[in-house]
PDB file of C-alpha atoms (C1' of nucleotides) in Angstrom:
ATOM      1  CA  MET B   1     -17.671 -23.089 132.750  1.00 76.00           C
ATOM      2  CA  GLY B   2     -14.268 -23.134 132.951  1.00 89.00           C
ATOM      3  CA  THR B   3     -15.322 -25.261 135.840  1.00 96.00           C
ATOM      4  CA  THR B   4     -14.382 -29.032 135.268  1.00 97.00           C
ATOM      5  CA  LYS B   5     -17.231 -31.303 136.017  1.00 96.00           C
ATOM      6  CA  SER B   6     -16.147 -33.505 138.110  1.00 96.00           C
ATOM      7  CA  GLU B   7     -20.190 -35.564 139.159  1.00 95.00           C
ATOM      8  CA  GLY B   8     -20.555 -38.135 136.857  1.00 95.00           C
ATOM      9  CA  PHE B   9     -16.997 -39.774 137.307  1.00 98.00           C
ATOM     10  CA  SER B  10     -16.079 -42.449 139.600  1.00 98.00           C
ATOM     11  CA  GLU B  11     -13.587 -41.552 142.366  1.00 97.00           C
ATOM     12  CA  GLU B  12     -10.901 -43.377 141.068  1.00 97.00           C
ATOM     13  CA  VAL B  13     -10.582 -41.001 137.825  1.00 98.00           C
ATOM     14  CA  ASN B  14     -11.117 -38.058 139.755  1.00 98.00           C
ATOM     15  CA  GLU B  15      -7.990 -39.242 141.828  1.00 98.00           C
ATOM     16  CA  LEU B  16      -6.238 -39.957 139.004  1.00 98.00           C
ATOM     17  CA  ALA B  17      -6.990 -36.869 137.600  1.00 98.00           C
ATOM     18  CA  VAL B  18      -6.113 -34.533 140.489  1.00 98.00           C
ATOM     19  CA  LEU B  19      -2.697 -36.158 140.158  1.00 98.00           C
ATOM     20  CA  PHE B  20      -1.857 -35.810 136.718  1.00 98.00           C
ATOM     21  CA  LYS B  21      -2.639 -32.506 136.546  1.00 98.00           C
ATOM     22  CA  ALA B  22      -0.762 -31.374 139.481  1.00 98.00           C
ATOM     23  CA  MET B  23       2.121 -32.758 137.150  1.00 98.00           C
ATOM     24  CA  GLY B  24       0.746 -31.295 134.106  1.00 98.00           C
ATOM     25  CA  HIS B  25       3.046 -28.090 134.412  1.00 98.00           C
ATOM     26  CA  PRO B  26       7.095 -27.741 133.386  1.00 98.00           C
ATOM     27  CA  ALA B  27       8.226 -25.988 136.554  1.00 98.00           C
ATOM     28  CA  ARG B  28       6.136 -28.928 138.677  1.00 98.00           C
ATOM     29  CA  ILE B  29       7.914 -31.488 136.824  1.00 98.00           C
ATOM     30  CA  ALA B  30      11.166 -29.351 137.231  1.00 97.00           C
ATOM     31  CA  ILE B  31      10.655 -29.438 141.144  1.00 96.00           C
ATOM     32  CA  ILE B  32       9.989 -33.649 140.919  1.00 95.00           C
ATOM     33  CA  GLN B  33      13.076 -34.654 139.034  1.00 94.00           C
ATOM     34  CA  PHE B  34      14.870 -32.066 141.130  1.00 93.00           C
ATOM     35  CA  LEU B  35      13.645 -33.697 144.373  1.00 90.00           C
ATOM     36  CA  ARG B  36      15.187 -37.485 143.055  1.00 87.00           C
ATOM     37  CA  THR B  37      18.612 -36.045 142.700  1.00 83.00           C
ATOM     38  CA  GLN B  38      19.341 -33.575 146.108  1.00 78.00           C
ATOM     39  CA  GLU B  39      20.449 -34.126 148.844  1.00 65.00           C
ATOM     40  CA  LYS B  40      18.760 -31.335 150.125  1.00 65.00           C
ATOM     41  CA  CYS B  41      15.140 -30.223 149.070  1.00 73.00           C
ATOM     42  CA  ILE B  42      14.948 -27.032 150.021  1.00 78.00           C
ATOM     43  CA  CYS B  43      13.341 -23.919 148.114  1.00 77.00           C
ATOM     44  CA  THR B  44      16.172 -22.137 147.794  1.00 82.00           C
ATOM     45  CA  ASP B  45      17.932 -24.794 145.882  1.00 89.00           C
ATOM     46  CA  LEU B  46      15.071 -24.176 143.573  1.00 93.00           C
ATOM     47  CA  VAL B  47      14.354 -20.527 143.358  1.00 94.00           C
ATOM     48  CA  ASN B  48      18.045 -20.773 141.763  1.00 93.00           C
ATOM     49  CA  GLU B  49      17.620 -23.688 139.708  1.00 93.00           C
ATOM     50  CA  LEU B  50      13.968 -22.708 138.109  1.00 96.00           C
ATOM     51  CA  PRO B  51      13.915 -20.335 135.858  1.00 97.00           C
ATOM     52  CA  LEU B  52      10.611 -18.547 138.112  1.00 97.00           C
ATOM     53  CA  ALA B  53      10.364 -16.433 140.837  1.00 97.00           C
ATOM     54  CA  GLN B  54      10.366 -17.610 144.735  1.00 96.00           C
ATOM     55  CA  PRO B  55       6.142 -17.001 145.195  1.00 97.00           C
ATOM     56  CA  THR B  56       5.648 -18.696 142.159  1.00 98.00           C
ATOM     57  CA  ILE B  57       7.454 -21.579 143.051  1.00 97.00           C
ATOM     58  CA  SER B  58       6.165 -21.511 146.003  1.00 96.00           C
ATOM     59  CA  GLN B  59       2.572 -21.575 144.503  1.00 98.00           C
ATOM     60  CA  HIS B  60       4.346 -24.740 142.514  1.00 98.00           C
ATOM     61  CA  LEU B  61       4.954 -26.138 145.832  1.00 97.00           C
ATOM     62  CA  LYS B  62       1.821 -26.317 147.514  1.00 97.00           C
ATOM     63  CA  GLU B  63       0.381 -27.514 144.772  1.00 98.00           C
ATOM     64  CA  LEU B  64       2.403 -30.650 144.443  1.00 97.00           C
ATOM     65  CA  LYS B  65       2.039 -30.537 148.415  1.00 96.00           C
ATOM     66  CA  ASN B  66      -2.156 -30.415 148.040  1.00 97.00           C
ATOM     67  CA  ALA B  67      -2.230 -33.497 145.612  1.00 97.00           C
ATOM     68  CA  GLY B  68      -0.168 -35.193 148.174  1.00 97.00           C
ATOM     69  CA  ILE B  69       1.975 -35.808 145.312  1.00 96.00           C
ATOM     70  CA  ILE B  70       5.358 -33.857 147.745  1.00 95.00           C
ATOM     71  CA  GLN B  71       5.613 -33.785 151.600  1.00 92.00           C
ATOM     72  CA  GLY B  72       7.230 -31.369 153.348  1.00 88.00           C
ATOM     73  CA  SER B  73       8.859 -30.771 157.037  1.00 86.00           C
ATOM     74  CA  VAL B  74      10.329 -27.656 158.270  1.00 88.00           C
ATOM     75  CA  SER B  75      13.747 -27.719 159.298  1.00 84.00           C
ATOM     76  CA  GLY B  76      15.012 -24.774 160.787  1.00 86.00           C
ATOM     77  CA  THR B  77      14.431 -21.727 158.159  1.00 86.00           C
ATOM     78  CA  SER B  78      14.283 -23.797 155.645  1.00 88.00           C
ATOM     79  CA  ILE B  79      11.486 -26.709 153.993  1.00 90.00           C
ATOM     80  CA  CYS B  80      12.791 -30.146 153.711  1.00 88.00           C
ATOM     81  CA  TYR B  81      10.616 -31.176 150.317  1.00 90.00           C
ATOM     82  CA  CYS B  82      10.370 -35.316 148.945  1.00 89.00           C
ATOM     83  CA  LEU B  83       8.419 -37.127 146.995  1.00 91.00           C
ATOM     84  CA  ASN B  84       5.241 -38.950 147.974  1.00 92.00           C
ATOM     85  CA  LEU B  85       6.665 -42.419 146.583  1.00 92.00           C
ATOM     86  CA  ASP B  86       2.642 -44.059 147.241  1.00 93.00           C
ATOM     87  CA  LYS B  87       1.063 -41.507 144.841  1.00 95.00           C
ATOM     88  CA  ILE B  88       3.719 -41.695 142.095  1.00 95.00           C
ATOM     89  CA  SER B  89       2.069 -45.435 142.478  1.00 95.00           C
ATOM     90  CA  GLU B  90      -0.555 -44.589 141.601  1.00 95.00           C
ATOM     91  CA  LEU B  91      -0.359 -42.922 138.335  1.00 96.00           C
ATOM     92  CA  ASP B  92       2.450 -45.336 137.382  1.00 95.00           C
ATOM     93  CA  ALA B  93      -0.029 -48.525 138.347  1.00 95.00           C
ATOM     94  CA  PHE B  94      -2.608 -46.568 135.993  1.00 96.00           C
ATOM     95  CA  LEU B  95      -0.378 -46.424 133.135  1.00 96.00           C
ATOM     96  CA  ALA B  96       1.399 -50.023 133.441  1.00 93.00           C
ATOM     97  CA  SER B  97      -2.860 -51.235 133.832  1.00 92.00           C
ATOM     98  CA  LEU B  98      -3.260 -49.518 130.058  1.00 91.00           C
ATOM     99  CA  LYS B  99      -0.702 -51.217 128.732  1.00 84.00           C
ATOM    100  CA  TYR B 100      -1.669 -54.645 129.063  1.00 76.00           C
ATOM    101  CA  ASP B 101      -5.379 -54.525 128.618  1.00 58.00           C
ATOM    102  CA  GLN B 102      -5.041 -53.310 125.812  1.00 57.00           C
ATOM    103  CA  ASN B 103      -7.840 -54.314 122.615  1.00 57.00           C
ATOM    104  CA  PRO B 104      -5.589 -56.115 119.715  1.00 51.00           C
ATOM    105  CA  THR B 105      -8.364 -55.461 117.216  1.00 55.00           C
ATOM    106  CA  CYS B 106      -8.546 -52.008 117.865  1.00 58.00           C
ATOM    107  CA  CYS B 107      -7.032 -49.085 115.115  1.00 59.00           C
TER     108      CYS B 107
ATOM    109  CA  MET Z   1      -0.522 -14.229 132.564  1.00 80.00           C
ATOM    110  CA  GLY Z   2      -2.273 -17.042 133.206  1.00 90.00           C
ATOM    111  CA  THR Z   3       0.539 -18.378 130.000  1.00 96.00           C
ATOM    112  CA  THR Z   4       3.109 -21.450 131.357  1.00 97.00           C
ATOM    113  CA  LYS Z   5       6.335 -20.207 130.927  1.00 96.00           C
ATOM    114  CA  SER Z   6       8.439 -23.412 129.045  1.00 96.00           C
ATOM    115  CA  GLU Z   7      11.565 -21.548 128.223  1.00 95.00           C
ATOM    116  CA  GLY Z   8      13.861 -22.546 130.733  1.00 95.00           C
ATOM    117  CA  PHE Z   9      12.900 -25.668 130.803  1.00 98.00           C
ATOM    118  CA  SER Z  10      14.357 -28.359 129.208  1.00 98.00           C
ATOM    119  CA  GLU Z  11      12.702 -30.659 125.819  1.00 97.00           C
ATOM    120  CA  GLU Z  12      12.576 -32.870 128.596  1.00 97.00           C
ATOM    121  CA  VAL Z  13      10.132 -31.873 131.291  1.00 98.00           C
ATOM    122  CA  ASN Z  14       7.839 -29.597 128.962  1.00 98.00           C
ATOM    123  CA  GLU Z  15       7.169 -32.785 126.788  1.00 98.00           C
ATOM    124  CA  LEU Z  16       6.478 -35.061 129.926  1.00 98.00           C
ATOM    125  CA  ALA Z  17       4.799 -31.691 131.064  1.00 98.00           C
ATOM    126  CA  VAL Z  18       2.288 -31.423 128.035  1.00 98.00           C
ATOM    127  CA  LEU Z  19       1.264 -35.263 128.622  1.00 98.00           C
ATOM    128  CA  PHE Z  20       0.764 -34.963 131.872  1.00 98.00           C
ATOM    129  CA  LYS Z  21      -1.151 -31.803 131.464  1.00 98.00           C
ATOM    130  CA  ALA Z  22      -3.334 -33.988 129.034  1.00 98.00           C
ATOM    131  CA  MET Z  23      -4.055 -36.725 131.428  1.00 98.00           C
ATOM    132  CA  GLY Z  24      -5.265 -33.495 134.054  1.00 98.00           C
ATOM    133  CA  HIS Z  25      -8.858 -34.356 133.889  1.00 98.00           C
ATOM    134  CA  PRO Z  26     -11.650 -36.908 134.338  1.00 98.00           C
ATOM    135  CA  ALA Z  27     -13.293 -36.436 131.475  1.00 98.00           C
ATOM    136  CA  ARG Z  28     -10.093 -37.350 129.538  1.00 98.00           C
ATOM    137  CA  ILE Z  29      -9.053 -40.059 131.909  1.00 98.00           C
ATOM    138  CA  ALA Z  30     -12.504 -41.467 131.498  1.00 97.00           C
ATOM    139  CA  ILE Z  31     -11.882 -42.366 127.818  1.00 96.00           C
ATOM    140  CA  ILE Z  32      -8.988 -43.526 128.058  1.00 95.00           C
ATOM    141  CA  GLN Z  33     -10.200 -45.744 130.555  1.00 94.00           C
ATOM    142  CA  PHE Z  34     -13.346 -46.790 128.364  1.00 92.00           C
ATOM    143  CA  LEU Z  35     -10.590 -46.694 124.925  1.00 90.00           C
ATOM    144  CA  ARG Z  36      -8.462 -49.666 127.193  1.00 87.00           C
ATOM    145  CA  THR Z  37     -11.935 -52.233 127.533  1.00 83.00           C
ATOM    146  CA  GLN Z  38     -13.918 -51.506 124.246  1.00 77.00           C
ATOM    147  CA  GLU Z  39     -13.606 -53.161 120.649  1.00 63.00           C
ATOM    148  CA  LYS Z  40     -14.796 -50.464 118.799  1.00 64.00           C
ATOM    149  CA  CYS Z  41     -13.740 -47.259 120.248  1.00 71.00           C
ATOM    150  CA  ILE Z  42     -16.580 -44.751 118.962  1.00 76.00           C
ATOM    151  CA  CYS Z  43     -16.929 -41.330 120.285  1.00 76.00           C
ATOM    152  CA  THR Z  44     -20.873 -42.401 119.962  1.00 81.00           C
ATOM    153  CA  ASP Z  45     -20.238 -44.562 123.393  1.00 87.00           C
ATOM    154  CA  LEU Z  46     -18.980 -42.133 124.725  1.00 92.00           C
ATOM    155  CA  VAL Z  47     -21.349 -40.063 124.305  1.00 94.00           C
ATOM    156  CA  ASN Z  48     -23.501 -42.529 126.562  1.00 92.00           C
ATOM    157  CA  GLU Z  49     -20.748 -43.257 128.702  1.00 93.00           C
ATOM    158  CA  LEU Z  50     -19.938 -40.141 129.606  1.00 96.00           C
ATOM    159  CA  PRO Z  51     -21.884 -37.023 131.655  1.00 97.00           C
ATOM    160  CA  LEU Z  52     -20.940 -34.792 128.969  1.00 97.00           C
ATOM    161  CA  ALA Z  53     -22.232 -33.105 125.633  1.00 97.00           C
ATOM    162  CA  GLN Z  54     -21.206 -34.443 122.384  1.00 96.00           C
ATOM    163  CA  PRO Z  55     -18.663 -30.937 121.933  1.00 97.00           C
ATOM    164  CA  THR Z  56     -17.407 -31.128 124.820  1.00 97.00           C
ATOM    165  CA  ILE Z  57     -16.639 -35.296 124.764  1.00 97.00           C
ATOM    166  CA  SER Z  58     -15.226 -34.012 120.780  1.00 96.00           C
ATOM    167  CA  GLN Z  59     -12.715 -31.452 122.374  1.00 97.00           C
ATOM    168  CA  HIS Z  60     -11.330 -33.535 125.103  1.00 98.00           C
ATOM    169  CA  LEU Z  61     -10.654 -36.370 122.309  1.00 96.00           C
ATOM    170  CA  LYS Z  62      -8.803 -32.982 120.214  1.00 97.00           C
ATOM    171  CA  GLU Z  63      -6.584 -32.570 122.978  1.00 98.00           C
ATOM    172  CA  LEU Z  64      -5.715 -36.033 123.740  1.00 97.00           C
ATOM    173  CA  LYS Z  65      -4.990 -36.465 119.688  1.00 96.00           C
ATOM    174  CA  ASN Z  66      -2.900 -32.823 120.033  1.00 96.00           C
ATOM    175  CA  ALA Z  67      -0.526 -34.728 123.205  1.00 97.00           C
ATOM    176  CA  GLY Z  68      -0.455 -37.638 121.276  1.00 97.00           C
ATOM    177  CA  ILE Z  69      -1.644 -39.998 123.345  1.00 96.00           C
ATOM    178  CA  ILE Z  70      -4.557 -41.694 121.468  1.00 95.00           C
ATOM    179  CA  GLN Z  71      -5.347 -41.736 117.352  1.00 91.00           C
ATOM    180  CA  GLY Z  72      -8.022 -41.980 115.270  1.00 86.00           C
ATOM    181  CA  SER Z  73      -8.516 -43.304 112.230  1.00 84.00           C
ATOM    182  CA  VAL Z  74     -11.561 -42.662 110.029  1.00 84.00           C
ATOM    183  CA  SER Z  75     -13.876 -45.692 109.964  1.00 78.00           C
ATOM    184  CA  GLY Z  76     -16.965 -44.729 108.367  1.00 80.00           C
ATOM    185  CA  THR Z  77     -19.282 -42.394 109.875  1.00 80.00           C
ATOM    186  CA  SER Z  78     -18.166 -43.380 112.856  1.00 83.00           C
ATOM    187  CA  ILE Z  79     -14.171 -42.750 113.861  1.00 87.00           C
ATOM    188  CA  CYS Z  80     -12.328 -45.444 115.532  1.00 86.00           C
ATOM    189  CA  TYR Z  81      -9.338 -44.043 118.683  1.00 89.00           C
ATOM    190  CA  CYS Z  82      -7.130 -45.941 120.320  1.00 88.00           C
ATOM    191  CA  LEU Z  83      -3.897 -45.197 122.363  1.00 91.00           C
ATOM    192  CA  ASN Z  84      -0.716 -44.471 121.681  1.00 92.00           C
ATOM    193  CA  LEU Z  85       1.357 -46.544 123.601  1.00 92.00           C
ATOM    194  CA  ASP Z  86       4.770 -44.995 123.429  1.00 93.00           C
ATOM    195  CA  LYS Z  87       3.415 -41.573 124.425  1.00 95.00           C
ATOM    196  CA  ILE Z  88       1.913 -43.966 127.473  1.00 95.00           C
ATOM    197  CA  SER Z  89       5.576 -45.207 128.298  1.00 95.00           C
ATOM    198  CA  GLU Z  90       7.276 -42.421 128.238  1.00 95.00           C
ATOM    199  CA  LEU Z  91       5.229 -41.289 131.343  1.00 96.00           C
ATOM    200  CA  ASP Z  92       5.633 -45.175 132.847  1.00 95.00           C
ATOM    201  CA  ALA Z  93       8.697 -44.193 132.182  1.00 95.00           C
ATOM    202  CA  PHE Z  94       9.278 -41.229 134.146  1.00 96.00           C
ATOM    203  CA  LEU Z  95       7.440 -41.966 137.141  1.00 96.00           C
ATOM    204  CA  ALA Z  96       9.945 -44.811 137.422  1.00 93.00           C
ATOM    205  CA  SER Z  97      12.487 -43.733 137.503  1.00 92.00           C
ATOM    206  CA  LEU Z  98      11.522 -41.680 140.689  1.00 91.00           C
ATOM    207  CA  LYS Z  99      10.858 -44.374 142.136  1.00 84.00           C
ATOM    208  CA  TYR Z 100      15.010 -45.715 142.023  1.00 76.00           C
ATOM    209  CA  ASP Z 101      16.995 -42.781 142.413  1.00 58.00           C
ATOM    210  CA  GLN Z 102      15.190 -41.538 144.953  1.00 57.00           C
ATOM    211  CA  ASN Z 103      17.450 -40.292 148.162  1.00 58.00           C
ATOM    212  CA  PRO Z 104      17.156 -41.620 151.247  1.00 52.00           C
ATOM    213  CA  THR Z 105      18.015 -39.373 153.166  1.00 56.00           C
ATOM    214  CA  CYS Z 106      16.254 -37.191 152.399  1.00 58.00           C
ATOM    215  CA  CYS Z 107      12.849 -36.766 154.615  1.00 60.00           C
TER     216      CYS Z 107
ATOM    217  C1'  DT Y   1      16.178  -6.949 170.283  1.00 54.81           C
ATOM    218  C1'  DT Y   2      17.283  -6.647 165.215  1.00 54.81           C
ATOM    219  C1'  DA Y   3      18.580  -7.711 161.251  1.00 54.81           C
ATOM    220  C1'  DA Y   4      18.648 -11.423 157.922  1.00 54.81           C
ATOM    221  C1'  DA Y   5      17.487 -15.482 155.930  1.00 54.81           C
ATOM    222  C1'  DA Y   6      14.327 -18.443 153.728  1.00 54.81           C
ATOM    223  C1'  DC Y   7       9.451 -19.058 152.670  1.00 54.81           C
ATOM    224  C1'  DA Y   8       4.779 -18.273 152.011  1.00 54.81           C
ATOM    225  C1'  DT Y   9       0.301 -15.529 151.036  1.00 54.81           C
ATOM    226  C1'  DC Y  10      -2.267 -11.722 148.985  1.00 54.81           C
ATOM    227  C1'  DG Y  11      -3.583  -9.280 145.532  1.00 54.81           C
ATOM    228  C1'  DT Y  12      -3.869  -8.384 140.624  1.00 54.81           C
ATOM    229  C1'  DA Y  13      -3.270  -8.811 135.732  1.00 54.81           C
ATOM    230  C1'  DA Y  14      -2.733 -11.329 131.858  1.00 54.81           C
ATOM    231  C1'  DT Y  15      -4.113 -15.838 129.359  1.00 54.81           C
ATOM    232  C1'  DA Y  16      -6.021 -20.549 129.301  1.00 54.81           C
ATOM    233  C1'  DT Y  17      -9.314 -24.028 130.243  1.00 54.81           C
ATOM    234  C1'  DT Y  18     -14.343 -25.941 130.437  1.00 54.81           C
ATOM    235  C1'  DG Y  19     -18.390 -26.642 128.780  1.00 54.81           C
ATOM    236  C1'  DC Y  20     -22.496 -26.056 125.822  1.00 54.81           C
ATOM    237  C1'  DA Y  21     -25.609 -24.097 121.954  1.00 54.81           C
ATOM    238  C1'  DA Y  22     -26.027 -23.842 117.763  1.00 54.81           C
ATOM    239  C1'  DT Y  23     -24.321 -24.908 113.390  1.00 54.81           C
ATOM    240  C1'  DA Y  24     -21.259 -26.975 109.898  1.00 54.81           C
ATOM    241  C1'  DT Y  25     -19.415 -31.478 107.710  1.00 54.81           C
ATOM    242  C1'  DA Y  26     -19.284 -35.748 105.968  1.00 54.81           C
ATOM    243  C1'  DA Y  27     -20.483 -40.617 105.169  1.00 54.81           C
ATOM    244  C1'  DC Y  28     -24.101 -43.800 104.098  1.00 54.81           C
ATOM    245  C1'  DA Y  29     -28.854 -45.022 103.115  1.00 54.81           C
ATOM    246  C1'  DA Y  30     -33.247 -44.126 100.769  1.00 54.81           C
TER     247       DA Y  30
ATOM    248  C1'  DT M   1     -31.416 -35.559  95.701  1.00 54.81           C
ATOM    249  C1'  DT M   2     -32.463 -36.008 101.083  1.00 54.81           C
ATOM    250  C1'  DG M   3     -32.650 -37.187 104.633  1.00 54.81           C
ATOM    251  C1'  DT M   4     -29.881 -39.319 109.138  1.00 54.81           C
ATOM    252  C1'  DT M   5     -26.286 -40.168 112.154  1.00 54.81           C
ATOM    253  C1'  DA M   6     -21.515 -39.104 113.188  1.00 54.81           C
ATOM    254  C1'  DT M   7     -18.468 -35.888 114.053  1.00 54.81           C
ATOM    255  C1'  DA M   8     -16.011 -31.404 114.126  1.00 54.81           C
ATOM    256  C1'  DT M   9     -15.865 -26.564 115.066  1.00 54.81           C
ATOM    257  C1'  DT M  10     -17.488 -22.409 116.448  1.00 54.81           C
ATOM    258  C1'  DG M  11     -18.411 -18.328 119.357  1.00 54.81           C
ATOM    259  C1'  DC M  12     -19.495 -17.550 124.115  1.00 54.81           C
ATOM    260  C1'  DA M  13     -20.022 -16.851 129.082  1.00 54.81           C
ATOM    261  C1'  DA M  14     -17.794 -18.577 133.696  1.00 54.81           C
ATOM    262  C1'  DT M  15     -14.029 -19.996 136.141  1.00 54.81           C
ATOM    263  C1'  DA M  16      -9.039 -21.311 136.939  1.00 54.81           C
ATOM    264  C1'  DT M  17      -4.479 -21.241 135.926  1.00 54.81           C
ATOM    265  C1'  DT M  18      -0.292 -18.527 136.159  1.00 54.81           C
ATOM    266  C1'  DA M  19       3.218 -15.780 137.177  1.00 54.81           C
ATOM    267  C1'  DC M  20       4.931 -11.732 140.478  1.00 54.81           C
ATOM    268  C1'  DG M  21       5.541  -7.334 143.460  1.00 54.81           C
ATOM    269  C1'  DA M  22       5.043  -6.532 148.238  1.00 54.81           C
ATOM    270  C1'  DT M  23       4.392  -8.181 152.398  1.00 54.81           C
ATOM    271  C1'  DG M  24       3.900 -11.350 155.997  1.00 54.81           C
ATOM    272  C1'  DT M  25       5.783 -15.003 158.672  1.00 54.81           C
ATOM    273  C1'  DT M  26       9.157 -17.404 160.884  1.00 54.81           C
ATOM    274  C1'  DT M  27      13.291 -19.362 162.455  1.00 54.81           C
ATOM    275  C1'  DT M  28      18.545 -17.915 163.744  1.00 54.81           C
ATOM    276  C1'  DA M  29      22.294 -15.771 164.660  1.00 54.81           C
ATOM    277  C1'  DA M  30      24.487 -11.403 166.574  1.00 54.81           C
TER     278       DA M  30
END
DNA sequence: TTAAAACATCGTAATATTGCAATATAACAA
DNA sequence: TTGTTATATTGCAATATTACGATGTTTTAA
């Protein structure tokens, strides 16, 4: 155990879980927030911005990238990371659907 | 380590991370989806619905409850769990904000 | 070529998560 | 009371995550 069981759940459910999980860490939320507001999305800035060491930040960036939530393109010595709004929209759509189909007789 | 570092991040960031983390598991997404569609939100139904043992489901329900994403009220021998739409809206608002403030010069 | 800057990767210790069997609890029915 | 049903808790083994120092890699500048 310690392993998440994914068999028996739909593809959609598993994909949503991966995306939510990727966002389930303060550093990764902070990275996403920072990317939203910066002109240039460079890891060095993040090192100055977050209370974490560079390797740790690099690791979090990788996880966000693996989940498809951010994309990075090399730009000289630095890397330009930015949000993938498609993935954000997937999560958003799921959450929005919860608000409308809610059964009124429950609770 | 293994411990998530929360000092140095804003309250808002930490709270969002907790909520996203709570949703970052297929069983918990499936529970939320199931709650949305059922008339009666009872754990027994979940045991028949999910590919997990009863104690495991109970544990996931507890985590969702701790995060404030669902609420449970006792109803005789069974328990009626339902979604807390306020929390869903918090996440939704965060995701929606990402879609609009995006910097166009990046990537 | 050499050095510096910006990231990534590796290795590893500490801790967290997951899943479940066994067991407990709580409410109702007979 | 006794049994049954519904759910929670405990305990634990297996695995995952987190954080970071040390060390690579790649790019640019001198």
